[in-house]
Coordinates of C-alpha atoms and ligand atoms in Angstrom, one line a residue:
M1 CA -112.3 -158.8 -15.2
N2 CA -111.1 -162.1 -16.7
I3 CA -113.2 -164.1 -19.1
R4 CA -112.6 -168.0 -18.3
N5 CA -112.1 -169.2 -21.8
P6 CA -108.6 -168.4 -22.8
Y7 CA -109.3 -167.5 -26.5
L8 CA -112.3 -165.1 -25.5
N9 CA -110.0 -163.6 -22.9
D10 CA -107.2 -163.0 -25.4
L11 CA -109.6 -161.7 -27.7
M12 CA -110.9 -159.2 -25.2
E13 CA -107.5 -158.1 -24.4
R14 CA -106.6 -157.5 -28.0
I15 CA -109.6 -155.4 -28.4
V16 CA -108.6 -153.1 -25.4
R17 CA -105.1 -152.8 -26.7
R18 CA -106.2 -151.9 -30.2
D19 CA -108.6 -148.9 -29.0
P20 CA -107.8 -148.1 -25.5
Q21 CA -109.8 -145.2 -25.2
E22 CA -113.2 -147.1 -26.2
R23 CA -114.5 -147.6 -22.7
E24 CA -118.3 -148.2 -23.7
F25 CA -117.3 -150.4 -26.7
H26 CA -115.1 -152.5 -24.3
Q27 CA -117.9 -152.8 -21.8
A28 CA -120.6 -153.9 -24.4
V29 CA -118.1 -156.4 -25.8
H30 CA -116.9 -158.0 -22.5
E31 CA -120.4 -158.6 -21.6
V32 CA -121.2 -160.5 -24.6
L33 CA -117.9 -162.5 -24.8
S34 CA -118.2 -163.4 -21.0
S35 CA -121.6 -165.0 -21.8
L36 CA -120.2 -166.8 -24.8
A37 CA -117.9 -169.0 -23.0
P38 CA -119.9 -172.0 -22.7
V39 CA -120.9 -171.8 -26.5
V40 CA -117.2 -171.5 -27.4
D41 CA -116.4 -174.5 -25.1
A42 CA -119.0 -176.6 -27.1
R43 CA -118.1 -175.4 -30.4
P44 CA -114.4 -174.8 -30.7
E45 CA -114.6 -174.1 -34.4
L46 CA -116.2 -170.7 -33.4
A47 CA -112.5 -169.8 -32.1
S48 CA -110.5 -171.3 -34.9
S49 CA -112.7 -170.0 -37.7
G50 CA -112.1 -166.3 -36.7
V51 CA -115.8 -165.5 -36.8
L52 CA -115.8 -163.9 -33.2
D53 CA -112.6 -161.9 -34.3
S54 CA -114.7 -160.6 -37.2
L55 CA -117.9 -160.0 -35.0
V56 CA -116.2 -157.4 -32.9
E57 CA -114.8 -155.3 -35.9
P58 CA -117.1 -153.2 -37.7
E59 CA -117.7 -153.9 -41.3
R60 CA -117.5 -150.1 -42.2
T61 CA -116.9 -147.1 -40.3
I62 CA -118.0 -143.8 -42.1
K63 CA -116.9 -140.6 -40.2
F64 CA -117.8 -137.2 -41.9
R65 CA -117.9 -133.3 -41.2
V66 CA -121.5 -131.7 -40.9
P67 CA -121.3 -128.1 -41.7
W68 CA -124.3 -126.0 -41.0
A69 CA -125.3 -122.4 -40.6
D70 CA -127.3 -121.1 -37.4
D71 CA -130.0 -118.6 -37.7
Q72 CA -127.5 -115.6 -37.5
G73 CA -125.3 -117.1 -40.3
R74 CA -122.5 -118.6 -38.2
V75 CA -121.3 -121.6 -39.3
H76 CA -120.6 -124.7 -37.1
V77 CA -119.3 -128.0 -37.9
N78 CA -120.1 -131.1 -36.0
R79 CA -119.0 -134.9 -36.6
G80 CA -121.2 -137.2 -38.2
Y81 CA -120.9 -141.1 -37.8
R82 CA -122.5 -144.1 -39.2
I83 CA -120.8 -147.6 -38.1
Q84 CA -122.2 -150.4 -40.4
F85 CA -121.3 -153.0 -37.9
N86 CA -122.8 -156.3 -39.2
S87 CA -124.9 -157.4 -42.2
A88 CA -124.7 -161.1 -41.9
I89 CA -128.4 -161.5 -41.5
G90 CA -129.8 -158.5 -43.1
P91 CA -129.3 -154.9 -44.3
Y92 CA -127.8 -152.8 -41.5
K93 CA -130.4 -151.3 -39.2
G94 CA -130.1 -149.1 -36.4
G95 CA -130.7 -145.6 -35.0
L96 CA -129.2 -142.1 -35.2
R97 CA -128.2 -140.3 -31.9
F98 CA -127.8 -136.6 -31.8
H99 CA -126.2 -135.7 -28.6
P100 CA -123.2 -133.7 -27.6
S101 CA -121.6 -136.7 -25.8
V102 CA -121.6 -138.8 -29.0
N103 CA -118.2 -140.3 -30.0
E104 CA -116.9 -143.3 -31.8
S105 CA -116.8 -145.4 -28.5
I106 CA -120.5 -144.7 -28.0
I107 CA -121.7 -145.3 -31.7
K108 CA -119.4 -148.5 -31.7
F109 CA -120.9 -149.9 -28.4
L110 CA -124.5 -149.1 -29.8
G111 CA -123.9 -150.6 -33.1
F112 CA -122.4 -153.9 -31.6
E113 CA -125.5 -154.2 -29.3
Q114 CA -127.8 -153.7 -32.3
I115 CA -126.4 -156.9 -34.0
F116 CA -127.7 -159.2 -31.3
K117 CA -130.8 -157.2 -30.4
N118 CA -131.9 -157.1 -34.1
C119 CA -131.1 -160.9 -34.4
L120 CA -133.3 -161.5 -31.4
T121 CA -136.4 -159.9 -33.0
G122 CA -136.3 -162.9 -35.4
L123 CA -136.6 -160.6 -38.4
P124 CA -134.1 -160.1 -41.1
I125 CA -131.8 -157.1 -39.9
G126 CA -128.1 -156.6 -39.5
G127 CA -126.8 -154.0 -36.9
A128 CA -125.5 -150.4 -37.3
K129 CA -125.7 -147.1 -35.5
G130 CA -125.0 -143.5 -36.3
G131 CA -125.2 -140.1 -35.1
S132 CA -123.5 -136.8 -34.3
D133 CA -122.2 -134.7 -31.5
F134 CA -124.9 -132.0 -32.6
D135 CA -127.1 -131.0 -29.6
P136 CA -130.5 -130.4 -30.9
K137 CA -131.5 -128.9 -27.6
G138 CA -132.1 -125.1 -27.6
K139 CA -131.9 -124.9 -31.6
S140 CA -134.5 -123.7 -33.7
D141 CA -136.6 -125.6 -36.0
A142 CA -134.7 -124.0 -39.0
E143 CA -131.3 -124.7 -37.6
V144 CA -132.3 -128.5 -36.8
M145 CA -133.7 -128.6 -40.4
R146 CA -130.3 -127.3 -41.8
F147 CA -128.2 -129.7 -39.8
C148 CA -130.3 -132.6 -40.8
Q149 CA -130.0 -131.7 -44.6
S150 CA -126.1 -131.3 -44.2
F151 CA -126.1 -134.7 -42.3
M152 CA -128.0 -136.3 -45.0
N153 CA -126.0 -134.8 -48.0
E154 CA -123.1 -137.2 -46.8
L155 CA -125.1 -140.1 -45.3
Y156 CA -127.4 -140.7 -48.4
K157 CA -124.4 -142.2 -50.4
Y158 CA -124.2 -145.2 -47.8
I159 CA -127.7 -146.0 -47.1
G160 CA -130.9 -147.5 -48.9
P161 CA -133.9 -149.9 -48.3
D162 CA -131.9 -152.8 -49.0
A163 CA -128.4 -151.5 -47.7
D164 CA -128.7 -149.8 -44.5
V165 CA -131.8 -148.5 -42.9
P166 CA -131.4 -145.7 -40.0
A167 CA -134.1 -144.5 -37.6
G168 CA -134.3 -142.3 -34.5
D169 CA -132.4 -142.6 -31.1
I170 CA -131.7 -140.0 -28.5
G171 CA -132.3 -136.6 -30.0
V172 CA -133.6 -137.9 -33.1
G173 CA -137.4 -138.0 -33.1
A174 CA -140.3 -137.3 -35.6
R175 CA -139.1 -133.8 -36.4
E176 CA -135.6 -134.9 -37.2
I177 CA -136.8 -138.0 -39.2
G178 CA -139.0 -135.7 -41.3
Y179 CA -135.9 -133.5 -42.3
L180 CA -133.6 -136.7 -42.8
F181 CA -136.2 -138.4 -45.0
G182 CA -137.1 -135.3 -46.9
Q183 CA -133.6 -134.7 -47.9
Y184 CA -132.9 -138.3 -48.7
K185 CA -136.0 -138.4 -51.0
R186 CA -134.7 -135.3 -52.7
L187 CA -131.3 -136.3 -53.2
T188 CA -132.2 -139.8 -54.7
T189 CA -135.5 -138.9 -56.3
Q190 CA -136.6 -142.2 -54.6
F191 CA -139.6 -142.8 -52.2
S192 CA -138.3 -145.9 -50.4
G193 CA -138.1 -147.5 -46.9
A194 CA -134.8 -146.1 -46.4
I195 CA -135.4 -144.6 -43.0
T196 CA -138.0 -145.9 -40.2
G197 CA -139.8 -144.1 -37.5
K198 CA -141.2 -141.8 -40.4
G199 CA -144.5 -140.0 -40.0
P200 CA -147.6 -142.1 -40.7
A201 CA -148.6 -139.6 -43.5
Y202 CA -145.4 -140.5 -45.4
G203 CA -144.9 -144.3 -44.9
G204 CA -144.2 -144.7 -41.2
S205 CA -145.6 -147.4 -39.4
L206 CA -148.4 -146.9 -36.7
A207 CA -147.3 -147.8 -33.2
R208 CA -143.5 -147.1 -34.0
T209 CA -143.8 -144.3 -31.8
E210 CA -144.9 -146.2 -28.8
A211 CA -143.1 -149.6 -29.7
T212 CA -139.8 -149.4 -27.7
G213 CA -141.9 -148.4 -24.4
Y214 CA -144.6 -150.9 -24.9
G215 CA -142.4 -153.6 -26.1
L216 CA -140.4 -153.2 -22.9
C217 CA -143.3 -153.5 -20.8
Y218 CA -144.4 -156.5 -22.6
F219 CA -141.0 -158.3 -22.3
A220 CA -141.2 -157.3 -18.5
D221 CA -144.6 -158.7 -18.1
N222 CA -143.5 -162.1 -19.4
M223 CA -140.4 -162.2 -17.1
L224 CA -142.6 -161.1 -14.0
R225 CA -145.4 -163.7 -14.9
A226 CA -142.6 -166.5 -15.1
A227 CA -141.8 -165.6 -11.5
G228 CA -145.3 -165.3 -10.1
R229 CA -145.3 -161.3 -10.4
S230 CA -146.8 -158.7 -12.3
F231 CA -147.1 -154.9 -12.8
A232 CA -150.6 -154.8 -10.9
G233 CA -150.3 -152.7 -7.8
A234 CA -146.5 -152.4 -8.2
T235 CA -144.7 -149.0 -7.6
V236 CA -142.7 -148.2 -10.8
V237 CA -139.9 -145.8 -11.4
V238 CA -139.1 -144.7 -14.9
S239 CA -135.8 -142.7 -15.7
G240 CA -135.9 -140.4 -18.6
S241 CA -138.8 -138.6 -20.1
G242 CA -138.1 -139.0 -23.8
N243 CA -139.6 -141.3 -26.5
V244 CA -138.8 -144.7 -24.5
A245 CA -139.8 -143.3 -21.2
L246 CA -143.1 -141.9 -22.0
Y247 CA -144.5 -144.9 -23.6
A248 CA -143.0 -147.3 -20.8
C249 CA -144.8 -145.3 -18.5
E250 CA -148.1 -145.5 -20.5
K251 CA -148.1 -149.3 -20.8
A252 CA -146.7 -150.0 -17.2
T253 CA -149.6 -147.9 -16.1
A254 CA -152.0 -149.6 -18.4
L255 CA -150.8 -152.9 -17.1
G256 CA -151.8 -151.9 -13.3
G257 CA -148.4 -150.3 -12.2
K258 CA -148.2 -146.8 -10.5
V259 CA -145.4 -144.8 -11.9
V260 CA -144.2 -142.3 -9.4
A261 CA -141.0 -140.8 -10.8
M262 CA -139.4 -139.7 -14.1
S263 CA -136.6 -137.7 -15.0
D264 CA -134.4 -135.8 -17.5
S265 CA -130.8 -135.0 -17.9
E266 CA -131.3 -132.2 -15.0
G267 CA -133.4 -133.7 -12.4
Y268 CA -136.1 -135.8 -11.5
V269 CA -140.0 -135.5 -10.3
Y270 CA -141.5 -137.6 -7.6
D271 CA -145.2 -137.7 -7.6
P272 CA -146.5 -140.1 -5.0
D273 CA -150.1 -140.0 -6.7
G274 CA -148.9 -141.3 -9.8
I275 CA -147.3 -139.3 -12.8
D276 CA -149.8 -137.1 -14.8
L277 CA -148.9 -138.6 -18.4
P278 CA -150.8 -136.3 -20.5
L279 CA -149.0 -133.3 -18.8
M280 CA -145.9 -135.1 -18.9
K281 CA -146.4 -135.6 -22.8
Q282 CA -147.4 -132.0 -23.2
L283 CA -144.2 -130.8 -21.3
K284 CA -141.8 -133.0 -22.9
E285 CA -142.9 -134.3 -26.3
T286 CA -145.0 -131.4 -27.6
E287 CA -143.2 -128.3 -25.9
R288 CA -139.6 -129.5 -25.4
R289 CA -139.6 -127.9 -21.9
R290 CA -137.5 -129.0 -18.7
I291 CA -139.0 -131.9 -16.5
R292 CA -138.9 -129.3 -13.5
E293 CA -141.8 -127.4 -14.9
Y294 CA -144.3 -130.4 -14.1
V295 CA -144.2 -129.2 -10.4
T296 CA -145.6 -125.9 -11.3
H297 CA -148.8 -127.6 -12.7
R298 CA -148.9 -130.5 -10.2
P299 CA -148.1 -129.0 -6.8
S300 CA -148.2 -132.1 -4.9
A301 CA -145.0 -133.5 -6.6
Q302 CA -141.5 -132.7 -6.0
Y303 CA -138.6 -131.6 -8.2
H304 CA -135.0 -132.6 -7.0
E305 CA -131.9 -131.4 -9.2
G306 CA -129.5 -134.2 -10.6
C307 CA -131.2 -137.1 -12.4
G308 CA -129.1 -140.0 -10.4
G309 CA -131.2 -139.4 -7.3
I310 CA -134.3 -140.9 -8.9
W311 CA -133.1 -144.5 -7.9
Q312 CA -133.5 -143.7 -4.1
I313 CA -137.1 -143.7 -4.5
P314 CA -138.7 -146.9 -3.1
C315 CA -140.3 -149.0 -5.7
H316 CA -140.9 -152.5 -6.9
I317 CA -139.9 -152.2 -10.5
A318 CA -137.4 -150.0 -12.0
L319 CA -137.2 -149.1 -15.8
P320 CA -134.2 -147.2 -16.8
C321 CA -135.0 -145.4 -19.9
A322 CA -132.4 -142.6 -20.3
T323 CA -128.9 -143.4 -21.2
Q324 CA -126.0 -145.6 -20.9
N325 CA -124.6 -146.3 -17.4
E326 CA -127.3 -144.0 -15.7
L327 CA -127.7 -146.7 -12.9
D328 CA -124.4 -147.6 -11.0
L329 CA -123.7 -149.7 -8.0
P330 CA -124.7 -147.4 -5.2
S331 CA -128.1 -146.7 -7.1
A332 CA -128.5 -150.6 -7.4
R333 CA -127.9 -151.1 -3.8
A334 CA -130.6 -148.4 -2.8
L335 CA -133.1 -150.2 -5.3
V336 CA -132.4 -153.6 -3.6
A337 CA -132.6 -152.3 -0.1
N338 CA -136.0 -150.6 -0.7
G339 CA -137.4 -153.8 -2.1
C340 CA -137.1 -153.7 -5.8
F341 CA -137.9 -156.8 -7.3
A342 CA -137.5 -156.2 -11.2
V343 CA -135.4 -154.0 -13.6
A344 CA -136.0 -153.9 -17.0
E345 CA -133.8 -151.8 -19.3
G346 CA -135.4 -149.4 -21.9
A347 CA -132.3 -147.7 -22.5
N348 CA -129.0 -149.2 -24.0
M349 CA -126.8 -150.5 -21.3
P350 CA -128.2 -148.3 -18.6
S351 CA -127.0 -150.4 -15.8
T352 CA -123.2 -150.5 -15.0
P353 CA -121.5 -154.2 -14.9
E354 CA -121.5 -153.8 -11.3
A355 CA -125.0 -153.0 -10.9
V356 CA -126.2 -155.8 -13.1
A357 CA -123.9 -158.2 -10.9
L358 CA -125.6 -157.2 -7.6
F359 CA -129.0 -157.6 -9.3
Q360 CA -128.2 -161.1 -10.4
E361 CA -126.5 -161.9 -6.9
Q362 CA -129.6 -160.6 -4.9
G363 CA -132.1 -162.5 -7.2
V364 CA -133.7 -159.3 -8.7
L365 CA -135.3 -160.1 -12.0
F366 CA -133.3 -158.5 -14.6
A367 CA -134.2 -157.7 -18.3
P368 CA -131.1 -156.6 -20.4
S369 CA -131.6 -153.7 -22.7
K370 CA -130.8 -155.7 -26.0
A371 CA -133.6 -158.0 -25.2
A372 CA -136.1 -155.9 -23.4
N373 CA -135.9 -152.7 -25.7
A374 CA -135.9 -154.7 -29.1
G375 CA -139.5 -153.8 -29.6
G376 CA -138.5 -150.4 -31.3
V377 CA -136.4 -151.8 -33.9
A378 CA -138.8 -154.8 -34.4
V379 CA -141.4 -152.3 -35.5
S380 CA -138.9 -150.5 -37.6
A381 CA -138.6 -153.6 -39.5
L382 CA -142.3 -154.1 -39.7
E383 CA -142.2 -150.6 -41.1
M384 CA -139.6 -151.9 -43.7
S385 CA -142.1 -154.7 -44.8
Q386 CA -145.1 -152.4 -45.0
N387 CA -143.1 -149.9 -47.2
S388 CA -141.8 -152.9 -49.3
M389 CA -145.3 -154.2 -49.7
R390 CA -146.7 -150.7 -50.2
L391 CA -149.2 -151.6 -47.5
F392 CA -150.2 -150.0 -44.3
W393 CA -151.4 -152.0 -41.2
S394 CA -153.6 -150.7 -38.2
F395 CA -152.3 -149.8 -35.0
D396 CA -153.9 -153.0 -33.3
E397 CA -152.3 -155.2 -36.1
V398 CA -148.7 -153.9 -35.3
D399 CA -149.3 -153.8 -31.5
A400 CA -150.5 -157.5 -31.8
K401 CA -147.3 -158.5 -33.8
L402 CA -145.1 -156.4 -31.5
K403 CA -146.4 -158.3 -28.4
E404 CA -146.1 -161.6 -30.1
I405 CA -142.4 -160.8 -31.0
M406 CA -141.5 -159.6 -27.3
T407 CA -143.1 -162.8 -25.9
R408 CA -141.3 -165.0 -28.3
L409 CA -138.0 -163.2 -27.5
Y410 CA -138.5 -163.6 -23.8
H411 CA -138.9 -167.0 -24.3
S412 CA -136.0 -167.6 -26.5
A413 CA -133.6 -165.9 -24.0
A414 CA -135.2 -167.7 -21.2
Q415 CA -134.8 -171.0 -22.8
A416 CA -131.1 -170.4 -23.9
A417 CA -130.3 -169.6 -20.3
E418 CA -131.7 -172.7 -19.1
R419 CA -130.0 -174.8 -21.8
Y420 CA -126.7 -173.6 -20.7
G421 CA -127.4 -174.2 -17.0
M422 CA -128.0 -170.4 -16.1
P423 CA -131.9 -170.4 -15.3
G424 CA -133.0 -167.1 -15.0
N425 CA -129.9 -165.2 -16.5
L426 CA -131.5 -163.3 -19.4
V427 CA -128.1 -161.5 -19.9
A428 CA -126.5 -164.7 -21.2
G429 CA -129.6 -166.2 -22.6
A430 CA -130.0 -163.2 -24.8
N431 CA -126.4 -163.1 -25.9
I432 CA -126.2 -166.8 -26.8
A433 CA -129.7 -166.9 -28.5
S434 CA -128.6 -164.4 -30.9
F435 CA -124.9 -165.3 -31.3
S436 CA -125.2 -168.9 -32.7
K437 CA -127.5 -167.6 -35.5
I438 CA -125.2 -164.8 -36.6
A439 CA -122.2 -166.9 -36.3
D440 CA -123.8 -169.6 -38.3
A441 CA -124.6 -167.2 -41.2
M442 CA -121.0 -165.7 -41.3
L443 CA -119.5 -169.1 -41.2
A444 CA -121.8 -169.9 -44.4
Y445 CA -120.2 -166.9 -46.2
G446 CA -116.7 -168.2 -45.7
L447 CA -113.7 -165.8 -44.9
V448 CA -114.1 -162.6 -46.8
Ligands
NDP501 P1 -135.0 -139.1 -26.3 O1 -134.1 -138.3 -26.8 O2 -136.5 -139.1 -26.6 O3 -135.0 -139.1 -24.7 C1 -133.8 -139.1 -23.9 C2 -134.3 -139.0 -22.5 O4 -133.1 -139.5 -21.8 C3 -134.3 -137.5 -22.2 O5 -135.3 -137.5 -21.0 C4 -133.0 -136.9 -21.7 O6 -132.9 -135.7 -21.0 C5 -132.4 -138.3 -21.0 N1 -131.1 -138.3 -21.2 C6 -130.2 -138.2 -22.5 N2 -129.0 -138.2 -22.4 C7 -128.9 -138.2 -20.8 C8 -127.8 -138.2 -20.1 N3 -126.5 -138.2 -20.6 N4 -127.9 -138.1 -18.7 C9 -129.2 -138.1 -18.2 N5 -130.3 -138.2 -18.9 C10 -130.1 -138.2 -20.2 O7 -134.3 -140.5 -26.6 P2 -135.0 -142.0 -26.5 O8 -136.3 -142.1 -25.5 O9 -135.4 -142.6 -27.8 O10 -133.9 -143.0 -26.1 C11 -133.5 -143.3 -24.6 C12 -132.7 -144.7 -24.6 O11 -133.4 -145.5 -25.1 C13 -131.3 -144.6 -25.2 O12 -130.4 -145.3 -24.5 C14 -131.7 -145.1 -26.7 O13 -130.5 -145.5 -27.2 C15 -132.8 -146.2 -26.1 N6 -133.4 -146.8 -27.3 C16 -134.1 -145.9 -28.0 C17 -135.1 -146.6 -28.8 C18 -136.1 -145.8 -29.6 O14 -136.8 -146.3 -30.5 N7 -136.0 -144.4 -29.6 C19 -135.1 -148.0 -29.0 C20 -134.3 -148.7 -28.2 C21 -133.5 -148.2 -27.4 P3 -133.0 -134.3 -21.7 O15 -134.5 -134.2 -22.2 O16 -132.6 -133.6 -20.5 O17 -132.1 -134.5 -22.7
2IT502 O1 -131.3 -148.6 -30.1 C1 -132.4 -149.0 -30.9 O2 -132.8 -150.3 -31.0 C2 -133.1 -147.9 -31.7 N1 -132.6 -146.9 -31.4 C3 -134.1 -148.2 -32.7 C4 -133.4 -148.4 -34.0 C5 -134.3 -148.7 -35.1 O3 -133.8 -148.8 -36.3 O4 -135.6 -148.6 -34.9

């Protein structure tokens, strides 16, 4: 789809021509550039200075091989990535994803989104992302440990507390972070805040585990209340059953919602009595099992094969918390037809552009991922602060700061949307609110 500003449209076309296979990256960039037309109209120097041309090109792409041996001694070679996208307002910051679908386009889209998300937190962090096409599923702890150590044998050269600070994402949780940080510490003889999401026993922030899911609900709560709605009494569907989904379920329930469905990559469960969260955590977080096993413990619940069907379940609020492009146009149509009035994205870019357009047309309240899921990286930045100060804050202190950050973030996106004549459009608001600050920092440095 054409972007109405000719400079931005030409830039988009050049990006597609340069790397035609990077579909996810194009999708993320198109959304941002489309929102920026009114800003570039008002400030033509943003086009003539080349700052936007620089913003869409990573500062550095690191791509490396990761050899590791399985428990039978067979050698496997995976591919590792770290894309250090933009350091205009702080050290590179962003998670690592271990999933067989990982490729350069996916890491690039995630790194690009991270620049704006991190800026929106109001904390001094640049944008990056990394990962590997390694699949931790079905691997023993010893195999995961050897993979993580091999991954870090290369990555440690490029990261550090003032340079680049990785964290978790899909397939990278507490176990992987422990192995990665342990190897970083061995290789560098430094105990520093070079990785976040660490265990509380070794420098991790309390509430980091909960932060993305809780932050999502704090953001959604602000958006709902501004429209005279709330979680109270609402039926909620949460896709995924990983870190973000579990704690979104926990906070949505605490705020008065009833979560009736969750999923994994194979299927979904529908529990009309409300998801039994302790059971779900036991199965997915502690025992790493498949979600289908939920129904053997809760016979009143149903299991359905295929994760996409979850959006057919009637709900008032949808929280997609699994992965990119999991919510397409037919799913969006089903949500709208069933009376859904709000969608808040816990995963990164879970709704396709067509789904987002439908929500906006139909007046569904829509919270885009780069704003709504910023709570995770915000608490990561608070972990960096605690590590630098060699201090440790209580759970309640961190949670209070998270709530304040998400509330401020909601208002800055809502106000930017209003200022540019698009009230309620939080997609445009989030992009505009973060872009100006990043662009100003880049302009201040001059052309390099
Ligand atoms: P986890 O690995 O903890 O959980 C991922 C969940 O999504 C699992 O239920 C998984 O199912 C499901 N899933 C993964 N890939 C697919 C797929 N291709 N199709 C369908 N389902 C899939 O990851 P997180 O909870 O950390 O991350 C979820 C999303 O949130 C991602 O988009 C991530 O980028 C984003 N995010 C994460 C943050 C964090 O702090 N962790 C911060 C901000 C955003 P299965 O168990 O079958 O693999
Ligand atoms: O997508 C994300 O914001 C994350 N995976 C969290 C990044 C971080 O550095 O905590």
